[in-house]
GROMACS .gro file of C-alpha atoms in nm:
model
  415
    1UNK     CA    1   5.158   0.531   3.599
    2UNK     CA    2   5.363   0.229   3.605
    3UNK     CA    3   5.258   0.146   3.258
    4UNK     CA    4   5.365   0.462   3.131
    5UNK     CA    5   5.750   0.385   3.304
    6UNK     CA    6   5.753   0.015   3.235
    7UNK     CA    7   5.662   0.024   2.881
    8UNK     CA    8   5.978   0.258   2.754
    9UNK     CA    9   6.226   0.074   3.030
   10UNK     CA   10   6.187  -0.249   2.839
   11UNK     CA   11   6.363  -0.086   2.530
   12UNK     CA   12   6.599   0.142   2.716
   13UNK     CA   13   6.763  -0.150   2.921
   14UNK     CA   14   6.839  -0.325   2.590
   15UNK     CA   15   7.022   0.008   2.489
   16UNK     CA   16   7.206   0.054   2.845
   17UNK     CA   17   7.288  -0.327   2.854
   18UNK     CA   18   7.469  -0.383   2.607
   19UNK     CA   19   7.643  -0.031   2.685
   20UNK     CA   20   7.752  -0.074   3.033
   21UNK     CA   21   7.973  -0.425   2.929
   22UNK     CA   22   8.233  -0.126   2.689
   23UNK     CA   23   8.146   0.149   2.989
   24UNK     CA   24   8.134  -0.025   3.295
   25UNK     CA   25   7.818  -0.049   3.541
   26UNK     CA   26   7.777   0.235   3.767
   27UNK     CA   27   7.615   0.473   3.494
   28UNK     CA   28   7.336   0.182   3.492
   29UNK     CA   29   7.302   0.174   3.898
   30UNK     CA   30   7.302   0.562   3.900
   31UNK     CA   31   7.047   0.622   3.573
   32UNK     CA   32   6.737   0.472   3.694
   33UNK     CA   33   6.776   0.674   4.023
   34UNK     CA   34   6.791   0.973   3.888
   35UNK     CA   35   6.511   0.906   3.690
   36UNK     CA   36   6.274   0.800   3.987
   37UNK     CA   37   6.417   1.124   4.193
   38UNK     CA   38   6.288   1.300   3.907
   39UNK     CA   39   5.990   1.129   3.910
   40UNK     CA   40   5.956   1.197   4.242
   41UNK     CA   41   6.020   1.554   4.218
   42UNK     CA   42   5.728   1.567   4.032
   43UNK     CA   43   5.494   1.418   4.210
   44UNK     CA   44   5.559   1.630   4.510
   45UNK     CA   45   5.511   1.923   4.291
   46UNK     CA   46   5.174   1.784   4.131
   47UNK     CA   47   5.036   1.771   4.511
   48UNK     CA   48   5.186   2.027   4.638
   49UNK     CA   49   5.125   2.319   4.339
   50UNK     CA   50   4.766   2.158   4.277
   51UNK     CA   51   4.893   2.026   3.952
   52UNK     CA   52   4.687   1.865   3.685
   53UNK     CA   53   4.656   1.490   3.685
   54UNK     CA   54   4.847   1.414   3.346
   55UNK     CA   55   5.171   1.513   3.511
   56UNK     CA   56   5.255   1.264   3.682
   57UNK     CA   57   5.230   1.008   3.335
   58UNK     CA   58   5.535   1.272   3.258
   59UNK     CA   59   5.730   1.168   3.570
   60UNK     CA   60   5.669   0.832   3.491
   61UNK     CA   61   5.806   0.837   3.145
   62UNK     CA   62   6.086   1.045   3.233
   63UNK     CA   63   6.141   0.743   3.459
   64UNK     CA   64   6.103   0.486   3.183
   65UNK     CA   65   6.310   0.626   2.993
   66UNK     CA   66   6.565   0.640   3.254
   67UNK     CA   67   6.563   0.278   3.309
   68UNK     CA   68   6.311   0.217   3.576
   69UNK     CA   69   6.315  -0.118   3.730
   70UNK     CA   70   6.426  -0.294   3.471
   71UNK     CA   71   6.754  -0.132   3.437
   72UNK     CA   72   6.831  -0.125   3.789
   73UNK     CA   73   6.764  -0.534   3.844
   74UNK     CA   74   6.997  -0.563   3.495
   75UNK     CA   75   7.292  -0.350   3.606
   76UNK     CA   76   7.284  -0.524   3.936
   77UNK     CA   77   7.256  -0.845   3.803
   78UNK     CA   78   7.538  -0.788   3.586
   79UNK     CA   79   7.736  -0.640   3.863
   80UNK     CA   80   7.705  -0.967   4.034
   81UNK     CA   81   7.790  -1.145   3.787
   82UNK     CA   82   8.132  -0.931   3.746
   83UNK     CA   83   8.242  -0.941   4.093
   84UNK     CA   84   8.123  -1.315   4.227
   85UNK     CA   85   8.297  -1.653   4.126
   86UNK     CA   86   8.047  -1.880   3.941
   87UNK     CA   87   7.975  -2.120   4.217
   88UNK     CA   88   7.859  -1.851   4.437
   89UNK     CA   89   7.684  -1.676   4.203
   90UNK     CA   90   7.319  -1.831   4.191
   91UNK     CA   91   7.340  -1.766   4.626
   92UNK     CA   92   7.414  -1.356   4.537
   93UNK     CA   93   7.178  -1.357   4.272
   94UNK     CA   94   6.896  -1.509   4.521
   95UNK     CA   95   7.006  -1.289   4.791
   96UNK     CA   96   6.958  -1.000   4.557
   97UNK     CA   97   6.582  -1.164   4.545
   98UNK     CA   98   6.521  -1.169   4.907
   99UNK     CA   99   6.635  -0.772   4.943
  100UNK     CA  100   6.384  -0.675   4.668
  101UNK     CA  101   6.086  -0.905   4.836
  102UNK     CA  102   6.193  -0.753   5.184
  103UNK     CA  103   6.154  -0.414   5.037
  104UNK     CA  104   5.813  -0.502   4.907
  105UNK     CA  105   5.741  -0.650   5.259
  106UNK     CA  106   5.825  -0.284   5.426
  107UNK     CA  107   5.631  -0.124   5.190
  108UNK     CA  108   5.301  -0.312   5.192
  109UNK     CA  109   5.335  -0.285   5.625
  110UNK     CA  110   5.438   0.070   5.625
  111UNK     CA  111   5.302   0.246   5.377
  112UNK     CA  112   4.921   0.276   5.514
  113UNK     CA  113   5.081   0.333   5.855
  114UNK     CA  114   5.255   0.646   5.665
  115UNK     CA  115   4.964   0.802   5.434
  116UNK     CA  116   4.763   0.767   5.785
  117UNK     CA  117   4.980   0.995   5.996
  118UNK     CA  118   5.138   1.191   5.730
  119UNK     CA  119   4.897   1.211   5.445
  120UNK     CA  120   5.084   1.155   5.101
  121UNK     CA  121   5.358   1.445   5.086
  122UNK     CA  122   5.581   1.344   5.366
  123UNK     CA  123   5.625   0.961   5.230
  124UNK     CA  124   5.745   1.136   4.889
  125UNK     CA  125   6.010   1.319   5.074
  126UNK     CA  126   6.139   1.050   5.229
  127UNK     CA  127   6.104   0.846   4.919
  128UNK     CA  128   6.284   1.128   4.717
  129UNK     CA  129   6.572   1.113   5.015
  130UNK     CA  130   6.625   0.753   4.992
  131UNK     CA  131   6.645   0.839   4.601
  132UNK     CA  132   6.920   1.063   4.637
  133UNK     CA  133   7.107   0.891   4.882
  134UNK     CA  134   7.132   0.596   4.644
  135UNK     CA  135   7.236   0.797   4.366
  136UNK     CA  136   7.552   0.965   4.581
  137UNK     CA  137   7.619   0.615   4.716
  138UNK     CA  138   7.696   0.496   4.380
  139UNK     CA  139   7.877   0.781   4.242
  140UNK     CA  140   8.110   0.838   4.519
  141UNK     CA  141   8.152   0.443   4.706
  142UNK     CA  142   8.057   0.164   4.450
  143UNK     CA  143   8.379   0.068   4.291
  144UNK     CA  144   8.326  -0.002   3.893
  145UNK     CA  145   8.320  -0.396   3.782
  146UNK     CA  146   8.448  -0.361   3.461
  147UNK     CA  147   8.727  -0.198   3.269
  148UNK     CA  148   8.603   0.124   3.073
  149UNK     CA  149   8.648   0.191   2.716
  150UNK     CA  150   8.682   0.598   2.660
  151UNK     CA  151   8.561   0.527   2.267
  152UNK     CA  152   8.224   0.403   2.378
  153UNK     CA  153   8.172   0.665   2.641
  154UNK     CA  154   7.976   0.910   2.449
  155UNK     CA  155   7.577   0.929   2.480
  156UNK     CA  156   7.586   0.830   2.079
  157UNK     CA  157   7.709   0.528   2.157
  158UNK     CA  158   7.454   0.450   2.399
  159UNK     CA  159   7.138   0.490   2.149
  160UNK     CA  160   7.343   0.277   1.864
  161UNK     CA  161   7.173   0.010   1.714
  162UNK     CA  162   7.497  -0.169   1.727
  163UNK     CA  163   7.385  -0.208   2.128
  164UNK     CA  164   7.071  -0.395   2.013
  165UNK     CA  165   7.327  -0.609   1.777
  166UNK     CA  166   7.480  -0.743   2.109
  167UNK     CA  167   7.204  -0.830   2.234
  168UNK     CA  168   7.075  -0.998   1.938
  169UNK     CA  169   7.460  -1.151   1.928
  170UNK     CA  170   7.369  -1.325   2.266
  171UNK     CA  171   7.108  -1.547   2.149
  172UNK     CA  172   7.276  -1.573   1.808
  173UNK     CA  173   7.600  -1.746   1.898
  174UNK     CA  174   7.584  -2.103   1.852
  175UNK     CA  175   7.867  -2.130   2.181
  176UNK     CA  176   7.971  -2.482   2.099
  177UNK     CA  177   7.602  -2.639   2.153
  178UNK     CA  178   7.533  -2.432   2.454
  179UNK     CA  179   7.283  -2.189   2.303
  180UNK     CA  180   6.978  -2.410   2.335
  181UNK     CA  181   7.027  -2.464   2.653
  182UNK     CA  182   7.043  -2.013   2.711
  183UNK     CA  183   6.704  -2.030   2.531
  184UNK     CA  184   6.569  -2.298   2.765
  185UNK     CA  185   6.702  -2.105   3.061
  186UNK     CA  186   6.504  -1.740   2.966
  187UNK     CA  187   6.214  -1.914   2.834
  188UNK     CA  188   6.165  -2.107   3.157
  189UNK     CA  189   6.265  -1.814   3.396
  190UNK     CA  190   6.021  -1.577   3.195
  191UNK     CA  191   5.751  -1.859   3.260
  192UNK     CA  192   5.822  -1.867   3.612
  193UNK     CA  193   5.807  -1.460   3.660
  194UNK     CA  194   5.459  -1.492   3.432
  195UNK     CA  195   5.305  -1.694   3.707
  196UNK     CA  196   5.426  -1.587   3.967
  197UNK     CA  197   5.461  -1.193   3.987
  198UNK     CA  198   5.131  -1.222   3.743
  199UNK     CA  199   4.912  -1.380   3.949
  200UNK     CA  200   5.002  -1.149   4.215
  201UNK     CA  201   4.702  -0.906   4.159
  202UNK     CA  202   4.451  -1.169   4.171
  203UNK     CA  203   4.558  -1.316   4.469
  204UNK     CA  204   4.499  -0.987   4.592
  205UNK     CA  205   4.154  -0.991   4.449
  206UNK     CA  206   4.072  -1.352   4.554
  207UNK     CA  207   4.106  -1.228   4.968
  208UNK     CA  208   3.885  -0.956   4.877
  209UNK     CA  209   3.654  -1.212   4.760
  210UNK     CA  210   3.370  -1.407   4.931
  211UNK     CA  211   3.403  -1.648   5.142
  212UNK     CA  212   3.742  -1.468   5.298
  213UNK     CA  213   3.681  -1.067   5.257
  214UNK     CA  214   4.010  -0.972   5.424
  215UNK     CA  215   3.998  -0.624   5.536
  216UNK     CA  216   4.280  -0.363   5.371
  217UNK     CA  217   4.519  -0.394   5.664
  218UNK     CA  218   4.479  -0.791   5.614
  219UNK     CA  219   4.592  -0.753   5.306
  220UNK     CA  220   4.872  -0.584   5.372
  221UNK     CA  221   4.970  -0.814   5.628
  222UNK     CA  222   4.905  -1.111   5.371
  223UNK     CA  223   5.107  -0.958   5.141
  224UNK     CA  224   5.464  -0.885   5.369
  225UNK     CA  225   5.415  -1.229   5.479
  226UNK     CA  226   5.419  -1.364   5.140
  227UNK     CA  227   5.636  -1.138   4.998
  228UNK     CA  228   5.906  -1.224   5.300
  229UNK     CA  229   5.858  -1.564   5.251
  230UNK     CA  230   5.933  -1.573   4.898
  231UNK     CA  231   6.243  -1.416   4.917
  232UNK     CA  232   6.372  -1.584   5.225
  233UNK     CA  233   6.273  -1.911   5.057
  234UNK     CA  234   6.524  -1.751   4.751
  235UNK     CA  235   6.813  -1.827   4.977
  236UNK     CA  236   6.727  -2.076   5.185
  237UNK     CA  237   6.660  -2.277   4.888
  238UNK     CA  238   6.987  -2.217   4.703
  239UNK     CA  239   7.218  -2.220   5.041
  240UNK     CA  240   7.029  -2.515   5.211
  241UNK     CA  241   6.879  -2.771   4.920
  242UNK     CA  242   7.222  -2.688   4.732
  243UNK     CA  243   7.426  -2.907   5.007
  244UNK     CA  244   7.294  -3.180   4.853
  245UNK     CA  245   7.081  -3.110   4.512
  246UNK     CA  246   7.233  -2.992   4.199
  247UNK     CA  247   7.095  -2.677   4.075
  248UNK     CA  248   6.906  -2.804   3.825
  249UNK     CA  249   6.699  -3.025   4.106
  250UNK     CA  250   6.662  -2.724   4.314
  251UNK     CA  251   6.477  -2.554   4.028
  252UNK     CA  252   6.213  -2.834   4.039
  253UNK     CA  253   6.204  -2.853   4.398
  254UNK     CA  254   6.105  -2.472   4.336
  255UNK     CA  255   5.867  -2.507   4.028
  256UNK     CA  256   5.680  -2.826   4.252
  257UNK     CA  257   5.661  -2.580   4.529
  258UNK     CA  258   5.506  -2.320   4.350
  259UNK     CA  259   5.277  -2.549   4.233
  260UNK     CA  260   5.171  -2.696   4.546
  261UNK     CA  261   5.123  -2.316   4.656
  262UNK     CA  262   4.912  -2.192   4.391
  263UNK     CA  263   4.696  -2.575   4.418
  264UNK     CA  264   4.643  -2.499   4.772
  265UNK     CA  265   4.544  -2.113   4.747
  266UNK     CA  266   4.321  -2.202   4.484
  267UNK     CA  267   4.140  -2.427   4.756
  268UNK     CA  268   4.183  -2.218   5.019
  269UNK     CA  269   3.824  -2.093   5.181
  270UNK     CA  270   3.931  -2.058   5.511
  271UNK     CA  271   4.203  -1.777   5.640
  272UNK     CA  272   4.462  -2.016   5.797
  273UNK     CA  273   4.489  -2.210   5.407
  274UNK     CA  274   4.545  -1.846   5.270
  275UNK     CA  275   4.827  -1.858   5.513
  276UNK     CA  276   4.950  -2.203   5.466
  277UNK     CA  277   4.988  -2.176   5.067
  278UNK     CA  278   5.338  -1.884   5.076
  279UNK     CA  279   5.448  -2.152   5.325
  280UNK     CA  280   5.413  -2.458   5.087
  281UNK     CA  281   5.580  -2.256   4.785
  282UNK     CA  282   5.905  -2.138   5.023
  283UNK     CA  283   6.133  -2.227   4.769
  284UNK     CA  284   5.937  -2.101   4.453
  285UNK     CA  285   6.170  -1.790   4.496
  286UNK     CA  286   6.482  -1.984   4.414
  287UNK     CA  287   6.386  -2.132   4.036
  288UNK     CA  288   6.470  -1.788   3.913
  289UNK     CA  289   6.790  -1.668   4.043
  290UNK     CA  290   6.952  -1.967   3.955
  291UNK     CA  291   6.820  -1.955   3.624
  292UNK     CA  292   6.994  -1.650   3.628
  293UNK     CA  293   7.324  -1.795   3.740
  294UNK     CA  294   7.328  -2.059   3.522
  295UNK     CA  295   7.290  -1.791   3.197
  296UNK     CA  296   7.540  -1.628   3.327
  297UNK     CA  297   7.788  -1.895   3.286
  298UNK     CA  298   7.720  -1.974   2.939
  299UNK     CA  299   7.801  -1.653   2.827
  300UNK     CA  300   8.141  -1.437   2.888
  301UNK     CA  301   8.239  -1.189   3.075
  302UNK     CA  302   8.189  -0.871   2.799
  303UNK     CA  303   7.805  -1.011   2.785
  304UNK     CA  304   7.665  -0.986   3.108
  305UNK     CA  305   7.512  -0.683   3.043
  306UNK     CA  306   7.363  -0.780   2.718
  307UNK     CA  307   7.267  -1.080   2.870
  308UNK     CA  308   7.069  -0.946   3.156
  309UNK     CA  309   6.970  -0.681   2.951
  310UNK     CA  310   6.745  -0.912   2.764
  311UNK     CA  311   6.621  -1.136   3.032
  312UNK     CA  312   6.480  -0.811   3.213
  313UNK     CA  313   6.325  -0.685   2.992
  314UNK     CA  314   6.155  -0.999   2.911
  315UNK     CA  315   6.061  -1.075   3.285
  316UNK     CA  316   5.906  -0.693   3.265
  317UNK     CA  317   5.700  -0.800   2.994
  318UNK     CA  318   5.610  -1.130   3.110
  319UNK     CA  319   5.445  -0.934   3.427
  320UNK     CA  320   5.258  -0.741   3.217
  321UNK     CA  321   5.150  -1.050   3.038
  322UNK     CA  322   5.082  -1.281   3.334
  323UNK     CA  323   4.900  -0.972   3.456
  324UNK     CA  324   4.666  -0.875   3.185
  325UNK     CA  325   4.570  -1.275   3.126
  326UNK     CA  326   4.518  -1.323   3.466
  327UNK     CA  327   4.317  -1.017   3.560
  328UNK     CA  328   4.129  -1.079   3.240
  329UNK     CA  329   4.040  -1.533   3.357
  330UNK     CA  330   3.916  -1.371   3.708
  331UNK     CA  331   3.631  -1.185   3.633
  332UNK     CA  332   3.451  -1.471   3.416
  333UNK     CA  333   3.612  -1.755   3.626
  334UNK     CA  334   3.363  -1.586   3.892
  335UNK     CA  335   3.059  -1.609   3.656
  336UNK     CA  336   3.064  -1.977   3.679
  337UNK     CA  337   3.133  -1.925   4.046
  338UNK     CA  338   3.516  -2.112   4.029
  339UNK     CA  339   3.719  -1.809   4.164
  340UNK     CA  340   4.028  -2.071   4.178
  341UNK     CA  341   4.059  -2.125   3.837
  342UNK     CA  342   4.334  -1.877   3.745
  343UNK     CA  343   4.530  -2.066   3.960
  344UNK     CA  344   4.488  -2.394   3.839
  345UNK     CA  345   4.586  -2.227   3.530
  346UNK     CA  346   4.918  -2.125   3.669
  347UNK     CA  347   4.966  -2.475   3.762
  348UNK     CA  348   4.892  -2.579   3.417
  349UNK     CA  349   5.191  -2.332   3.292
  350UNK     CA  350   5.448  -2.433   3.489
  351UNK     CA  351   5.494  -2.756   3.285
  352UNK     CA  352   5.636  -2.562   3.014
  353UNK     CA  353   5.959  -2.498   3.172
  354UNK     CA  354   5.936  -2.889   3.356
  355UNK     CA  355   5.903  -2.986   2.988
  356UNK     CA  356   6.152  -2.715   2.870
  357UNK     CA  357   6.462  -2.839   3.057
  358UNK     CA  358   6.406  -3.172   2.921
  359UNK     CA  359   6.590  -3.040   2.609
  360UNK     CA  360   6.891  -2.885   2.776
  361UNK     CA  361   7.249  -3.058   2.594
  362UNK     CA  362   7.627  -3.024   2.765
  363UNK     CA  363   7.585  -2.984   3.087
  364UNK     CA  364   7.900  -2.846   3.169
  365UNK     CA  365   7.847  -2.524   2.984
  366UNK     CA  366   7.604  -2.398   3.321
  367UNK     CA  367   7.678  -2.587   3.609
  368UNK     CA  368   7.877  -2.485   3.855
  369UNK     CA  369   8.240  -2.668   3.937
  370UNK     CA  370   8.079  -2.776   4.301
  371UNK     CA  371   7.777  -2.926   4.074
  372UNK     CA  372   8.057  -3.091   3.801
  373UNK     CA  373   8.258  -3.227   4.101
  374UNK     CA  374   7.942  -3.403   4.197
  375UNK     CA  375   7.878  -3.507   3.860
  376UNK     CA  376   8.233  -3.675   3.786
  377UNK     CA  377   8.213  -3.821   4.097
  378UNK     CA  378   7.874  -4.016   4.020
  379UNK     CA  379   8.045  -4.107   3.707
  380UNK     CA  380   8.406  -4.254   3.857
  381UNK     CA  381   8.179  -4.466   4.137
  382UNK     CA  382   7.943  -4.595   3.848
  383UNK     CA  383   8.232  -4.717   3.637
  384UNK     CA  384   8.425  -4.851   3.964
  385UNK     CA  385   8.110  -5.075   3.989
  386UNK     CA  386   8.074  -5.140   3.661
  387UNK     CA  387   8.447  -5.284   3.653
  388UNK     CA  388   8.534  -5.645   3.682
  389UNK     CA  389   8.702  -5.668   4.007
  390UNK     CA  390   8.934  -5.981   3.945
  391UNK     CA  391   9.012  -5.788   3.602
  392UNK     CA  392   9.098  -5.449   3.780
  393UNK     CA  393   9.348  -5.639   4.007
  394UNK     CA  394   9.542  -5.839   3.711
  395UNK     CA  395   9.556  -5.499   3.535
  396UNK     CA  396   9.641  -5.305   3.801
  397UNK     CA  397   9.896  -5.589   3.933
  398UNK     CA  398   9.982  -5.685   3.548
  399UNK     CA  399  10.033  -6.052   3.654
  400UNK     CA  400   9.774  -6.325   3.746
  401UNK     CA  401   9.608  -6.386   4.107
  402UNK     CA  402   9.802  -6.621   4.373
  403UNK     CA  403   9.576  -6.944   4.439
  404UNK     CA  404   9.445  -6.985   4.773
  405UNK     CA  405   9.545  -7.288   4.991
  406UNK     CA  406   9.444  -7.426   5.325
  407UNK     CA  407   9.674  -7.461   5.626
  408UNK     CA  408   9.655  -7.730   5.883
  409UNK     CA  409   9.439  -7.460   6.137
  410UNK     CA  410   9.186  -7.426   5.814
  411UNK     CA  411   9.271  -7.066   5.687
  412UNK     CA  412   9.306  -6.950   5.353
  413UNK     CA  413   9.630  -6.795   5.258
  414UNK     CA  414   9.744  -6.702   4.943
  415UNK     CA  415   9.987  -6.874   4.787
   0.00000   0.00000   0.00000
């Protein structure tokens, strides 16, 4: 069922992108929850009226088509980027990580807790409610970001091609040397979101697995912990690390922490390791939203949506990717009796954006002014050094030094 909404959202955010930067952002926030209401709507139905099966792939593309996921994390995205100042941005965008990893967190502890008491029908309700409730909430009490343009309002305009030219427009801009480094940026982030939201199912899997065989409800307990930590780890990594790293050093803090996290689950035989590993990669969670942050500079304010359009849709695919290779290593990885390997493997990948970043040109196209302040600061104390300090006074002075001479008591004084 997810397939069947995740596949069409990938092309309808492009459309709705691009779209809500002439039209503004709340049709975006409100779209993809009407679609999941009427997903939802369905499903209840399907159970309820003994339904068969093949409905509910329907629902699910009546939700893709609607936006999904991916629409919602673009308009939001974009909506941050609209009403935040560029310094604070990369912070909002992580916090906007830690809500969506605390939601998975309630889910994966709550859900059994719910099918248990209530059976499947009653979670769908409330589901459906919270649904609703988010679609009044942004019809009648989120203000709109960005000025609306009546011409472009018309459902035509949404499904033109010229939407997909935006997008394309992006990538295509040369922005005075700054467009390799917007390549760098998705590349890397999409990288990041391969290995890490990928790799999700298997570690799944692995608990399962001989020697730990985690029971269901450990599992679920395994899996709020880590998904709490990785989005707590999100902010604390941006807020605390950025006092005094520059963004780009708290994205390798974050890729060496993921690292170190996958390493040690891959050795992990014992429950307390299995534990210890979403502890060691804290701060994997903030490589991403700054990522984000840092595109967002780069490109102005009538491209946010096509921006975010694109990376969304590319982080949707690059789960299904990280997903299908990963799934696909485990199985034989256990023939030759190495369960661990995928995640050596993940290791492995996250060199490409280490190596990626390398290449990045003009810095001051994507950092932020706190980061640039640091930056011209390094600069003004290396050339102080660097200076000739009996030069810098006769400039500075614009006539030559006083000689020293010795008084009867032994002292210098200058002459």
């Amino acid at each position: 069922m997810v397939m069947f909404a995740s596949i069409p959202s990938l092309v309808t955010a492009l459309f709705i992108g691009a779209w809500t930067d002439m039209v503004g952002r709340r049709p975006a926030l409100a779209l993809p929850a009407i679609g999941s209401s009427i997903e939802a709507v369905i499903v209840l139905l399907t159970m309820s009226l003994k339904w068969p099966i093949y409905v509910l792939f329907v629902g699910s593309a009546i939700n893709g088509l609607c936006g999904f996921f991916t629409t919602v994390a673009m308009a939001t995205m974009a909506y941050i980027a609209d009403t935040t100042n560029e310094s604070d941005r990369s912070f909002r965008l992580a916090f906007m990580e830690f809500l969506v990893f605390t939601g998975g967190m309630v889910s994966q502890l709550t859900s059994g807790l719910w099918i248990e008491h209530l059976g499947f029908i009653g979670p769908y309700w409330f589901i459906l409610a919270c649904l609703v409730s988010s679609v009044l909430y942004v019809i009648f009490f989120v203000p709109e970001s960005r000025a609306t343009s009546s011409e472009h309002k018309s459902i035509c305009s949404l499904f033109s091609f010229a939407s997909i030219n935006r997008v394309w427009n992006v990538y295509k801009n040369p922005r005075n040397g700054a467009r390799r480094n917007l390549i760098v940026f998705t590349f890397s982030s999409g990288v990041i979101v391969l290995t890490t939201l990928g790799i999700g199912g298997v570690m799944v899997l692995y608990v399962l697995h001989s020697p730990l065989c985690f029971s269901a409800e450990q599992v679920g307990y395994f899996s709020g912990y880590r998904f709490f930590l990785q989005g707590f780890g999100a902010v604390l990594g941006v807020k605390l690390l950025g006092m005094c790293l520059s963004e780009i050093n708290i994205i390798r803090v974050g890729i060496f922490s993921l690292a170190v996290a996958l390493m040690m689950f891959g050795f992990s035989k014992a429950t307390w390791l299995v534990y210890l590993a979403p502890l060691a990669g804290v701060f994997s969670g903030a490589a991403v939203p700054i990522f984000r942050g840092m595109m967002s500079r780069i490109v102005g304010a009538d491209e946010q949506g096509a921006l975010f359009s694109a990376t969304a849709s590319l982080e949707t695919l690059c789960n299904f990717l990280g997903a299908f290779i990963f799934n696909s290593m485990y199985p034989a990885s256990l023939k030759f009796e190495f369960p661990g390997f995928v995640f050596f493997l993940g290791t492995v990948m996250l060199i490409v954006p280490v190596l990626l970043m390398c290449c990045l040109r003009n810095p001051a196209s994507f950092l932020s002014k706190k980061d640039l302040c640091r930056s011209t600061q390094k600069d003004n104390m290396a050339d102080s050094l660097l200076t000739d300090p009996v030069s810098a006074v006769i400039e500075s002075s614009g006539s030559p030094l006083p000689n020293p001479t010795l008084t009867e008591d032994g002292y210098e004084t200058m002459g």
